[in-house]
């Protein structure tokens, strides 16, 4: 068989790690990204710098590849849909459209009888005033949010008048959950009832950005099983192909909620590179390219810490690591505050 060429939309660190996994499987990668300095440039075989709505560039990209995936969800639906007419796009554009919209996503999850936070659609400031019942809460843009961007925490009704909210956008207001813990489950679905699932990962956020992830998660057997069951149910219902992440909240009464779904590989799964025989990235490539499904085995417990902003400097100055530590520098050109610059995984 001739060598497969995989097209990846998006050139961030997830794109880099997908390209590295593909390389290991002898698959060629072409990354398409609107940022000329995208870090994945350093890891792929070919790099195309163009806008996501540039029709002629998108068409040229499709001609060069055998199949297409993407590393972040905020790609215009029309682009994914046009591409899907030319070459197979996985996950399917319709899945991305559903999940990239917080309201549609939560409606979908609730229809499966899976618990989410309480939420309500908000399109205008005056919608907010009678919603005291949802406060304290977080107002979130329905689309384009990530790492806490586009979110306004609201404590009480009095605070509403002082908020400066851009109502050219739509929102959902979510009731704040009294969090005990956050976990995530990563699953790679290959076909009907064919999947590989990683054990739940315990996550800690700082300023709404993921900081630490670890396995095993310190949770009850009940929550361990329930989170996996719900993740399988979601992946099956979506007829998903590839790697998917489900983020969960656990409240102080041990109730489990789905927070959100990421139709892609996920930051909390970076530890799978070192802690499992097959990483979330390799599994994604295997599933979308119809390669062999290998049974997952955990090699070690692990902890991952995100290196944010100028925390990368000592690592770039060659800080000494232990034999059980693995550093990933995303090779981003500019160091910016709150920007994920790399991660460090420690096997336990
Ligand atoms: P993003 O798309 O930016 O990842 P999330 O909805 O996952 O947005 O929110 C980011 C983080 O903010 C969550 O992981 C959690 O720590 C906190 N958070 C968000 N919504 C709630 C909520 N309803 N109750 C409690 N914490 C929340
Ligand atoms: Mg999130």
mmCIF file of C-alpha atoms and ligand atoms in Angstrom:
data_model
loop_
_atom_site.group_PDB
_atom_site.id
_atom_site.type_symbol
_atom_site.label_atom_id
_atom_site.label_comp_id
_atom_site.label_asym_id
_atom_site.label_seq_id
_atom_site.Cartn_x
_atom_site.Cartn_y
_atom_site.Cartn_z
ATOM 1 C CA UNK A 1 0.000 0.000 0.000
ATOM 2 C CA UNK A 2 1.291 3.463 -0.790
ATOM 3 C CA UNK A 3 2.120 5.753 2.088
ATOM 4 C CA UNK A 4 -0.904 7.579 3.592
ATOM 5 C CA UNK A 5 -0.879 11.383 3.678
ATOM 6 C CA UNK A 6 -2.882 12.842 6.548
ATOM 7 C CA UNK A 7 -4.054 16.453 6.434
ATOM 8 C CA UNK A 8 -4.368 18.201 9.799
ATOM 9 C CA UNK A 9 -6.202 21.512 10.235
ATOM 10 C CA UNK A 10 -4.634 23.547 13.025
ATOM 11 C CA UNK A 11 -1.004 23.908 13.990
ATOM 12 C CA UNK A 12 -0.888 24.106 17.786
ATOM 13 C CA UNK A 13 0.743 21.622 20.159
ATOM 14 C CA UNK A 14 -2.021 19.070 19.568
ATOM 15 C CA UNK A 15 -1.183 19.205 15.862
ATOM 16 C CA UNK A 16 2.503 18.709 16.679
ATOM 17 C CA UNK A 17 1.804 15.645 18.786
ATOM 18 C CA UNK A 18 -0.557 14.199 16.144
ATOM 19 C CA UNK A 19 2.129 14.705 13.491
ATOM 20 C CA UNK A 20 4.746 12.982 15.674
ATOM 21 C CA UNK A 21 2.403 10.029 16.262
ATOM 22 C CA UNK A 22 1.696 9.788 12.533
ATOM 23 C CA UNK A 23 5.402 9.812 11.736
ATOM 24 C CA UNK A 24 5.891 6.823 14.030
ATOM 25 C CA UNK A 25 3.257 5.001 11.939
ATOM 26 C CA UNK A 26 4.992 6.009 8.684
ATOM 27 C CA UNK A 27 2.179 8.398 7.771
ATOM 28 C CA UNK A 28 3.013 11.684 6.083
ATOM 29 C CA UNK A 29 1.411 14.844 7.497
ATOM 30 C CA UNK A 30 0.452 18.146 5.941
ATOM 31 C CA UNK A 31 -0.610 20.815 8.405
ATOM 32 C CA UNK A 32 -2.866 23.682 7.377
ATOM 33 C CA UNK A 33 -2.903 26.651 9.733
ATOM 34 C CA UNK A 34 -3.668 30.373 9.675
ATOM 35 C CA UNK A 35 -0.691 31.163 11.923
ATOM 36 C CA UNK A 36 2.600 31.415 10.119
ATOM 37 C CA UNK A 37 4.544 30.652 13.302
ATOM 38 C CA UNK A 38 2.430 27.659 14.318
ATOM 39 C CA UNK A 39 4.505 25.303 16.481
ATOM 40 C CA UNK A 40 3.402 22.194 14.552
ATOM 41 C CA UNK A 41 5.420 23.521 11.619
ATOM 42 C CA UNK A 42 8.411 21.932 13.355
ATOM 43 C CA UNK A 43 6.873 18.453 13.433
ATOM 44 C CA UNK A 44 5.013 17.915 10.138
ATOM 45 C CA UNK A 45 6.245 16.993 6.660
ATOM 46 C CA UNK A 46 4.620 19.942 4.928
ATOM 47 C CA UNK A 47 3.079 23.155 6.199
ATOM 48 C CA UNK A 48 0.470 25.338 4.507
ATOM 49 C CA UNK A 49 -0.103 28.812 5.875
ATOM 50 C CA UNK A 50 -3.517 30.139 4.818
ATOM 51 C CA UNK A 51 -6.852 31.304 6.193
ATOM 52 C CA UNK A 52 -9.496 28.685 7.042
ATOM 53 C CA UNK A 53 -11.915 30.312 4.607
ATOM 54 C CA UNK A 54 -9.497 30.547 1.674
ATOM 55 C CA UNK A 55 -11.326 28.372 -0.865
ATOM 56 C CA UNK A 56 -8.505 27.873 -3.332
ATOM 57 C CA UNK A 57 -5.943 26.988 -0.616
ATOM 58 C CA UNK A 58 -8.423 24.625 1.040
ATOM 59 C CA UNK A 59 -9.035 22.937 -2.301
ATOM 60 C CA UNK A 60 -5.288 22.621 -2.999
ATOM 61 C CA UNK A 61 -4.792 21.119 0.488
ATOM 62 C CA UNK A 62 -7.548 18.535 -0.109
ATOM 63 C CA UNK A 63 -5.926 17.466 -3.377
ATOM 64 C CA UNK A 64 -2.649 16.718 -1.627
ATOM 65 C CA UNK A 65 -3.976 14.517 1.187
ATOM 66 C CA UNK A 66 -5.777 11.168 1.528
ATOM 67 C CA UNK A 67 -7.856 12.102 4.558
ATOM 68 C CA UNK A 68 -8.287 14.998 6.955
ATOM 69 C CA UNK A 69 -8.578 15.609 10.677
ATOM 70 C CA UNK A 70 -8.369 18.690 12.895
ATOM 71 C CA UNK A 71 -6.764 19.556 16.203
ATOM 72 C CA UNK A 72 -9.125 22.240 17.493
ATOM 73 C CA UNK A 73 -12.867 22.673 17.215
ATOM 74 C CA UNK A 74 -13.129 26.298 16.136
ATOM 75 C CA UNK A 75 -12.841 25.667 12.423
ATOM 76 C CA UNK A 76 -15.720 27.046 10.305
ATOM 77 C CA UNK A 77 -18.337 24.378 9.599
ATOM 78 C CA UNK A 78 -18.471 25.380 5.902
ATOM 79 C CA UNK A 79 -14.751 24.680 5.562
ATOM 80 C CA UNK A 80 -15.019 21.224 7.130
ATOM 81 C CA UNK A 81 -18.117 20.466 5.088
ATOM 82 C CA UNK A 82 -16.527 21.520 1.777
ATOM 83 C CA UNK A 83 -13.430 19.470 2.598
ATOM 84 C CA UNK A 84 -15.551 16.452 3.469
ATOM 85 C CA UNK A 85 -16.986 16.471 -0.077
ATOM 86 C CA UNK A 86 -13.447 16.079 -1.424
ATOM 87 C CA UNK A 87 -11.756 13.818 1.147
ATOM 88 C CA UNK A 88 -12.993 12.045 4.246
ATOM 89 C CA UNK A 89 -12.938 14.339 7.298
ATOM 90 C CA UNK A 90 -12.866 12.680 10.750
ATOM 91 C CA UNK A 91 -14.524 13.439 13.137
ATOM 92 C CA UNK A 92 -17.444 14.272 10.827
ATOM 93 C CA UNK A 93 -18.166 18.016 10.387
ATOM 94 C CA UNK A 94 -21.691 17.586 11.791
ATOM 95 C CA UNK A 95 -20.210 16.263 15.060
ATOM 96 C CA UNK A 96 -17.927 19.270 15.309
ATOM 97 C CA UNK A 97 -20.806 21.659 14.616
ATOM 98 C CA UNK A 98 -22.835 20.089 17.422
ATOM 99 C CA UNK A 99 -20.015 20.128 19.959
ATOM 100 C CA UNK A 100 -18.573 23.565 19.155
ATOM 101 C CA UNK A 101 -21.899 25.097 20.190
ATOM 102 C CA UNK A 102 -22.277 24.920 23.980
ATOM 103 C CA UNK A 103 -26.076 24.998 23.878
ATOM 104 C CA UNK A 104 -26.469 22.270 21.215
ATOM 105 C CA UNK A 105 -23.813 20.218 23.013
ATOM 106 C CA UNK A 106 -25.575 20.380 26.379
ATOM 107 C CA UNK A 107 -28.996 19.666 24.822
ATOM 108 C CA UNK A 108 -27.499 16.582 23.144
ATOM 109 C CA UNK A 109 -25.981 15.300 26.403
ATOM 110 C CA UNK A 110 -29.208 15.827 28.337
ATOM 111 C CA UNK A 111 -31.185 13.911 25.703
ATOM 112 C CA UNK A 112 -28.989 10.910 26.560
ATOM 113 C CA UNK A 113 -30.119 11.265 30.177
ATOM 114 C CA UNK A 114 -26.634 12.275 31.209
ATOM 115 C CA UNK A 115 -26.366 15.007 33.822
ATOM 116 C CA UNK A 116 -24.903 18.424 32.969
ATOM 117 C CA UNK A 117 -24.852 21.673 34.917
ATOM 118 C CA UNK A 118 -28.141 23.611 34.788
ATOM 119 C CA UNK A 119 -28.006 26.057 31.890
ATOM 120 C CA UNK A 120 -30.085 28.579 30.003
ATOM 121 C CA UNK A 121 -29.704 30.398 26.685
ATOM 122 C CA UNK A 122 -29.008 34.158 27.009
ATOM 123 C CA UNK A 123 -29.047 36.561 24.054
ATOM 124 C CA UNK A 124 -29.628 39.897 25.774
ATOM 125 C CA UNK A 125 -28.775 41.642 29.050
ATOM 126 C CA UNK A 126 -32.448 41.803 30.048
ATOM 127 C CA UNK A 127 -32.640 37.964 29.762
ATOM 128 C CA UNK A 128 -30.262 37.824 32.723
ATOM 129 C CA UNK A 129 -32.291 39.741 35.295
ATOM 130 C CA UNK A 130 -34.876 37.018 36.125
ATOM 131 C CA UNK A 131 -32.177 34.323 36.273
ATOM 132 C CA UNK A 132 -31.170 34.682 39.916
ATOM 133 C CA UNK A 133 -31.862 30.990 40.309
ATOM 134 C CA UNK A 134 -28.827 30.239 38.086
ATOM 135 C CA UNK A 135 -26.487 32.359 40.213
ATOM 136 C CA UNK A 136 -23.750 32.173 41.203
ATOM 137 C CA UNK A 137 -23.011 31.130 37.662
ATOM 138 C CA UNK A 138 -20.794 31.529 34.643
ATOM 139 C CA UNK A 139 -21.906 33.222 31.460
ATOM 140 C CA UNK A 140 -20.140 31.554 28.513
ATOM 141 C CA UNK A 141 -20.173 32.396 24.802
ATOM 142 C CA UNK A 142 -21.990 29.615 22.938
ATOM 143 C CA UNK A 143 -19.134 29.302 20.428
ATOM 144 C CA UNK A 144 -15.371 29.897 20.124
ATOM 145 C CA UNK A 145 -14.506 29.604 23.829
ATOM 146 C CA UNK A 146 -11.414 27.823 25.159
ATOM 147 C CA UNK A 147 -9.212 28.017 28.268
ATOM 148 C CA UNK A 148 -11.877 30.092 30.008
ATOM 149 C CA UNK A 149 -11.931 32.690 27.205
ATOM 150 C CA UNK A 150 -15.346 34.291 26.605
ATOM 151 C CA UNK A 151 -16.491 33.526 30.160
ATOM 152 C CA UNK A 152 -17.928 35.897 32.773
ATOM 153 C CA UNK A 153 -18.399 34.635 36.331
ATOM 154 C CA UNK A 154 -21.484 36.280 37.921
ATOM 155 C CA UNK A 155 -21.977 36.149 41.691
ATOM 156 C CA UNK A 156 -25.428 37.679 42.134
ATOM 157 C CA UNK A 157 -28.176 39.728 40.456
ATOM 158 C CA UNK A 158 -26.665 43.017 41.695
ATOM 159 C CA UNK A 159 -23.505 42.314 39.737
ATOM 160 C CA UNK A 160 -25.366 42.088 36.405
ATOM 161 C CA UNK A 161 -25.763 45.860 35.945
ATOM 162 C CA UNK A 162 -22.015 46.450 36.297
ATOM 163 C CA UNK A 163 -21.053 43.814 33.719
ATOM 164 C CA UNK A 164 -19.806 44.928 30.350
ATOM 165 C CA UNK A 165 -20.889 42.037 28.126
ATOM 166 C CA UNK A 166 -20.587 41.983 24.342
ATOM 167 C CA UNK A 167 -24.128 41.038 23.282
ATOM 168 C CA UNK A 168 -23.261 40.798 19.605
ATOM 169 C CA UNK A 169 -22.491 37.235 20.752
ATOM 170 C CA UNK A 170 -24.841 34.605 22.223
ATOM 171 C CA UNK A 171 -24.317 33.012 25.614
ATOM 172 C CA UNK A 172 -25.386 30.317 27.982
ATOM 173 C CA UNK A 173 -25.601 30.943 31.688
ATOM 174 C CA UNK A 174 -24.487 27.946 33.712
ATOM 175 C CA UNK A 175 -25.119 27.439 37.383
ATOM 176 C CA UNK A 176 -21.830 27.129 39.254
ATOM 177 C CA UNK A 177 -21.184 23.611 40.522
ATOM 178 C CA UNK A 178 -19.591 23.370 43.977
ATOM 179 C CA UNK A 179 -16.653 21.431 42.665
ATOM 180 C CA UNK A 180 -14.933 18.692 44.579
ATOM 181 C CA UNK A 181 -12.936 17.475 41.614
ATOM 182 C CA UNK A 182 -12.638 17.518 37.849
ATOM 183 C CA UNK A 183 -11.863 14.454 35.791
ATOM 184 C CA UNK A 184 -11.726 13.600 32.109
ATOM 185 C CA UNK A 185 -12.093 10.409 30.119
ATOM 186 C CA UNK A 186 -10.378 9.897 26.789
ATOM 187 C CA UNK A 187 -11.785 7.333 24.411
ATOM 188 C CA UNK A 188 -10.806 6.355 20.879
ATOM 189 C CA UNK A 189 -13.620 4.797 18.874
ATOM 190 C CA UNK A 190 -12.723 2.631 15.873
ATOM 191 C CA UNK A 191 -16.255 1.503 14.893
ATOM 192 C CA UNK A 192 -19.503 0.095 16.295
ATOM 193 C CA UNK A 193 -18.746 -1.014 19.867
ATOM 194 C CA UNK A 194 -15.042 -0.982 19.040
ATOM 195 C CA UNK A 195 -13.077 1.395 21.187
ATOM 196 C CA UNK A 196 -10.052 1.831 23.426
ATOM 197 C CA UNK A 197 -10.662 3.794 26.604
ATOM 198 C CA UNK A 198 -8.142 5.302 29.033
ATOM 199 C CA UNK A 199 -8.804 5.348 32.771
ATOM 200 C CA UNK A 200 -10.273 8.581 34.190
ATOM 201 C CA UNK A 201 -7.724 11.377 34.638
ATOM 202 C CA UNK A 202 -7.910 13.801 37.564
ATOM 203 C CA UNK A 203 -7.444 17.443 36.559
ATOM 204 C CA UNK A 204 -6.709 20.657 38.423
ATOM 205 C CA UNK A 205 -7.311 24.043 36.825
ATOM 206 C CA UNK A 206 -5.823 27.420 37.685
ATOM 207 C CA UNK A 207 -7.665 30.478 36.356
ATOM 208 C CA UNK A 208 -9.778 28.141 34.184
ATOM 209 C CA UNK A 209 -6.655 26.771 32.483
ATOM 210 C CA UNK A 210 -5.641 23.144 33.005
ATOM 211 C CA UNK A 211 -2.586 22.969 35.262
ATOM 212 C CA UNK A 212 -2.198 19.359 36.497
ATOM 213 C CA UNK A 213 -3.443 15.977 35.315
ATOM 214 C CA UNK A 214 -2.806 12.637 36.977
ATOM 215 C CA UNK A 215 -3.650 8.945 36.946
ATOM 216 C CA UNK A 216 -5.006 7.259 38.903
ATOM 217 C CA UNK A 217 -7.748 9.754 39.706
ATOM 218 C CA UNK A 218 -8.617 9.670 43.383
ATOM 219 C CA UNK A 219 -12.311 8.796 42.893
ATOM 220 C CA UNK A 220 -14.751 6.088 43.938
ATOM 221 C CA UNK A 221 -15.224 2.912 41.878
ATOM 222 C CA UNK A 222 -18.728 4.103 41.181
ATOM 223 C CA UNK A 223 -17.537 7.365 39.574
ATOM 224 C CA UNK A 224 -14.704 5.538 37.800
ATOM 225 C CA UNK A 225 -17.238 3.259 36.093
ATOM 226 C CA UNK A 226 -19.969 5.849 35.553
ATOM 227 C CA UNK A 227 -17.617 8.308 33.804
ATOM 228 C CA UNK A 228 -16.380 5.576 31.470
ATOM 229 C CA UNK A 229 -19.919 4.353 30.726
ATOM 230 C CA UNK A 230 -21.136 7.860 29.874
ATOM 231 C CA UNK A 231 -18.104 8.443 27.639
ATOM 232 C CA UNK A 232 -18.772 5.223 25.728
ATOM 233 C CA UNK A 233 -22.447 6.148 25.393
ATOM 234 C CA UNK A 234 -21.531 9.597 23.985
ATOM 235 C CA UNK A 235 -18.970 8.199 21.516
ATOM 236 C CA UNK A 236 -21.418 5.526 20.294
ATOM 237 C CA UNK A 237 -24.308 7.952 19.954
ATOM 238 C CA UNK A 238 -22.134 10.323 17.885
ATOM 239 C CA UNK A 239 -20.870 7.365 15.762
ATOM 240 C CA UNK A 240 -17.535 8.979 16.463
ATOM 241 C CA UNK A 241 -14.313 7.857 14.761
ATOM 242 C CA UNK A 242 -11.075 8.929 16.442
ATOM 243 C CA UNK A 243 -10.131 10.244 19.885
ATOM 244 C CA UNK A 244 -12.664 12.140 21.968
ATOM 245 C CA UNK A 245 -12.426 13.624 25.454
ATOM 246 C CA UNK A 246 -15.260 14.043 27.929
ATOM 247 C CA UNK A 247 -14.660 16.552 30.751
ATOM 248 C CA UNK A 248 -16.552 15.938 34.007
ATOM 249 C CA UNK A 249 -17.327 17.767 37.221
ATOM 250 C CA UNK A 250 -17.765 15.959 40.541
ATOM 251 C CA UNK A 251 -19.622 17.986 43.158
ATOM 252 C CA UNK A 252 -19.327 17.855 46.939
ATOM 253 C CA UNK A 253 -22.150 15.291 47.079
ATOM 254 C CA UNK A 254 -20.321 12.950 44.693
ATOM 255 C CA UNK A 255 -22.646 13.737 41.777
ATOM 256 C CA UNK A 256 -21.094 13.397 38.349
ATOM 257 C CA UNK A 257 -21.794 15.948 35.566
ATOM 258 C CA UNK A 258 -20.526 16.136 32.011
ATOM 259 C CA UNK A 259 -18.961 19.590 31.642
ATOM 260 C CA UNK A 260 -18.099 19.448 27.968
ATOM 261 C CA UNK A 261 -16.949 17.224 25.135
ATOM 262 C CA UNK A 262 -13.834 17.880 23.054
ATOM 263 C CA UNK A 263 -14.065 16.268 19.598
ATOM 264 C CA UNK A 264 -10.311 15.794 19.479
ATOM 265 C CA UNK A 265 -7.229 14.791 21.416
ATOM 266 C CA UNK A 266 -7.026 16.670 24.711
ATOM 267 C CA UNK A 267 -4.488 18.371 26.974
ATOM 268 C CA UNK A 268 -5.394 16.116 29.915
ATOM 269 C CA UNK A 269 -4.349 13.117 27.793
ATOM 270 C CA UNK A 270 -0.749 14.215 27.228
ATOM 271 C CA UNK A 271 0.333 11.793 29.940
ATOM 272 C CA UNK A 272 -0.880 8.899 27.738
ATOM 273 C CA UNK A 273 2.272 9.425 25.616
ATOM 274 C CA UNK A 274 4.436 8.058 28.431
ATOM 275 C CA UNK A 275 1.970 6.170 30.622
ATOM 276 C CA UNK A 276 0.376 3.843 28.024
ATOM 277 C CA UNK A 277 1.531 1.493 25.284
ATOM 278 C CA UNK A 278 -0.475 3.592 22.774
ATOM 279 C CA UNK A 279 -1.020 7.352 23.225
ATOM 280 C CA UNK A 280 -4.248 9.241 22.578
ATOM 281 C CA UNK A 281 -2.522 10.735 19.497
ATOM 282 C CA UNK A 282 -1.441 7.417 18.019
ATOM 283 C CA UNK A 283 -4.897 5.977 18.712
ATOM 284 C CA UNK A 284 -6.530 8.908 16.924
ATOM 285 C CA UNK A 285 -4.349 8.355 13.853
ATOM 286 C CA UNK A 286 -4.933 4.588 13.988
ATOM 287 C CA UNK A 287 -8.720 4.996 14.174
ATOM 288 C CA UNK A 288 -9.115 7.600 11.412
ATOM 289 C CA UNK A 289 -6.652 5.815 9.088
ATOM 290 C CA UNK A 290 -8.344 2.410 9.714
ATOM 291 C CA UNK A 291 -5.130 0.915 11.089
ATOM 292 C CA UNK A 292 -4.919 -1.947 13.562
ATOM 293 C CA UNK A 293 -6.605 -1.483 16.952
ATOM 294 C CA UNK A 294 -4.180 -2.412 19.730
ATOM 295 C CA UNK A 295 -5.419 -3.236 23.271
ATOM 296 C CA UNK A 296 -4.506 -0.474 25.685
ATOM 297 C CA UNK A 297 -2.164 -1.230 28.546
ATOM 298 C CA UNK A 298 -1.120 1.202 31.229
ATOM 299 C CA UNK A 299 2.653 1.127 31.665
ATOM 300 C CA UNK A 300 2.815 3.449 34.668
ATOM 301 C CA UNK A 301 0.897 5.888 36.806
ATOM 302 C CA UNK A 302 1.720 9.446 35.876
ATOM 303 C CA UNK A 303 1.351 13.137 36.554
ATOM 304 C CA UNK A 304 1.485 15.927 34.003
ATOM 305 C CA UNK A 305 1.989 19.614 34.650
ATOM 306 C CA UNK A 306 1.409 22.313 32.059
ATOM 307 C CA UNK A 307 4.219 24.814 31.665
ATOM 308 C CA UNK A 308 2.565 28.187 31.217
ATOM 309 C CA UNK A 309 4.061 31.504 30.053
ATOM 310 C CA UNK A 310 7.557 32.240 31.306
ATOM 311 C CA UNK A 311 7.653 29.051 33.411
ATOM 312 C CA UNK A 312 9.253 27.607 30.252
ATOM 313 C CA UNK A 313 12.425 29.670 30.674
ATOM 314 C CA UNK A 314 14.236 27.453 33.229
ATOM 315 C CA UNK A 315 13.365 24.389 31.145
ATOM 316 C CA UNK A 316 14.797 26.029 28.031
ATOM 317 C CA UNK A 317 17.914 26.736 30.069
ATOM 318 C CA UNK A 318 18.283 22.965 30.415
ATOM 319 C CA UNK A 319 17.035 22.330 33.938
ATOM 320 C CA UNK A 320 18.071 18.833 35.006
ATOM 321 C CA UNK A 321 15.324 16.207 34.747
ATOM 322 C CA UNK A 322 15.032 12.862 36.506
ATOM 323 C CA UNK A 323 15.012 9.639 34.486
ATOM 324 C CA UNK A 324 11.228 9.338 35.000
ATOM 325 C CA UNK A 325 10.477 12.858 33.715
ATOM 326 C CA UNK A 326 9.649 13.793 30.132
ATOM 327 C CA UNK A 327 9.689 17.385 28.935
ATOM 328 C CA UNK A 328 7.746 18.589 25.906
ATOM 329 C CA UNK A 329 8.639 22.074 24.710
ATOM 330 C CA UNK A 330 6.051 23.158 22.129
ATOM 331 C CA UNK A 331 8.682 25.408 20.501
ATOM 332 C CA UNK A 332 6.365 28.411 20.465
ATOM 333 C CA UNK A 333 8.211 31.485 19.277
ATOM 334 C CA UNK A 334 6.676 34.022 21.630
ATOM 335 C CA UNK A 335 6.290 33.516 25.352
ATOM 336 C CA UNK A 336 2.929 34.951 26.393
ATOM 337 C CA UNK A 337 1.205 35.105 29.746
ATOM 338 C CA UNK A 338 -1.381 32.284 30.177
ATOM 339 C CA UNK A 339 -0.077 30.581 27.040
ATOM 340 C CA UNK A 340 0.643 26.850 27.218
ATOM 341 C CA UNK A 341 4.343 26.605 26.329
ATOM 342 C CA UNK A 342 5.038 22.967 27.141
ATOM 343 C CA UNK A 343 4.359 20.186 29.612
ATOM 344 C CA UNK A 344 6.270 17.882 31.896
ATOM 345 C CA UNK A 345 5.154 14.317 32.538
ATOM 346 C CA UNK A 346 6.475 12.394 35.530
ATOM 347 C CA UNK A 347 5.972 8.634 35.697
ATOM 348 C CA UNK A 348 5.153 7.442 39.204
HETATM 349 P P1 LIG B 1 -13.334 25.855 28.199
HETATM 350 O O1 LIG B 1 -14.070 25.627 26.917
HETATM 351 O O2 LIG B 1 -12.658 27.163 28.261
HETATM 352 O O3 LIG B 1 -12.478 24.666 28.584
HETATM 353 P P2 LIG B 1 -15.066 25.070 30.409
HETATM 354 O O4 LIG B 1 -16.545 25.179 30.333
HETATM 355 O O5 LIG B 1 -14.486 23.696 30.404
HETATM 356 O O6 LIG B 1 -14.479 26.000 29.276
HETATM 357 O O7 LIG B 1 -14.567 25.854 31.716
HETATM 358 C C1 LIG B 1 -13.217 25.900 32.111
HETATM 359 C C2 LIG B 1 -13.096 25.581 33.599
HETATM 360 O O8 LIG B 1 -13.848 26.549 34.387
HETATM 361 C C3 LIG B 1 -13.671 24.250 34.007
HETATM 362 O O9 LIG B 1 -12.761 23.194 33.774
HETATM 363 C C4 LIG B 1 -13.968 24.505 35.512
HETATM 364 O O10 LIG B 1 -12.769 24.456 36.266
HETATM 365 C C5 LIG B 1 -14.485 25.921 35.511
HETATM 366 N N1 LIG B 1 -15.960 25.913 35.304
HETATM 367 C C6 LIG B 1 -16.602 26.101 34.141
HETATM 368 N N2 LIG B 1 -17.937 26.004 34.282
HETATM 369 C C7 LIG B 1 -18.174 25.739 35.586
HETATM 370 C C8 LIG B 1 -19.364 25.506 36.364
HETATM 371 N N3 LIG B 1 -20.588 25.573 35.827
HETATM 372 N N4 LIG B 1 -19.208 25.238 37.694
HETATM 373 C C9 LIG B 1 -17.969 25.183 38.251
HETATM 374 N N5 LIG B 1 -16.825 25.390 37.564
HETATM 375 C C10 LIG B 1 -16.907 25.667 36.249
HETATM 376 MG MG1 LIG B 2 -13.026 22.796 29.259
#
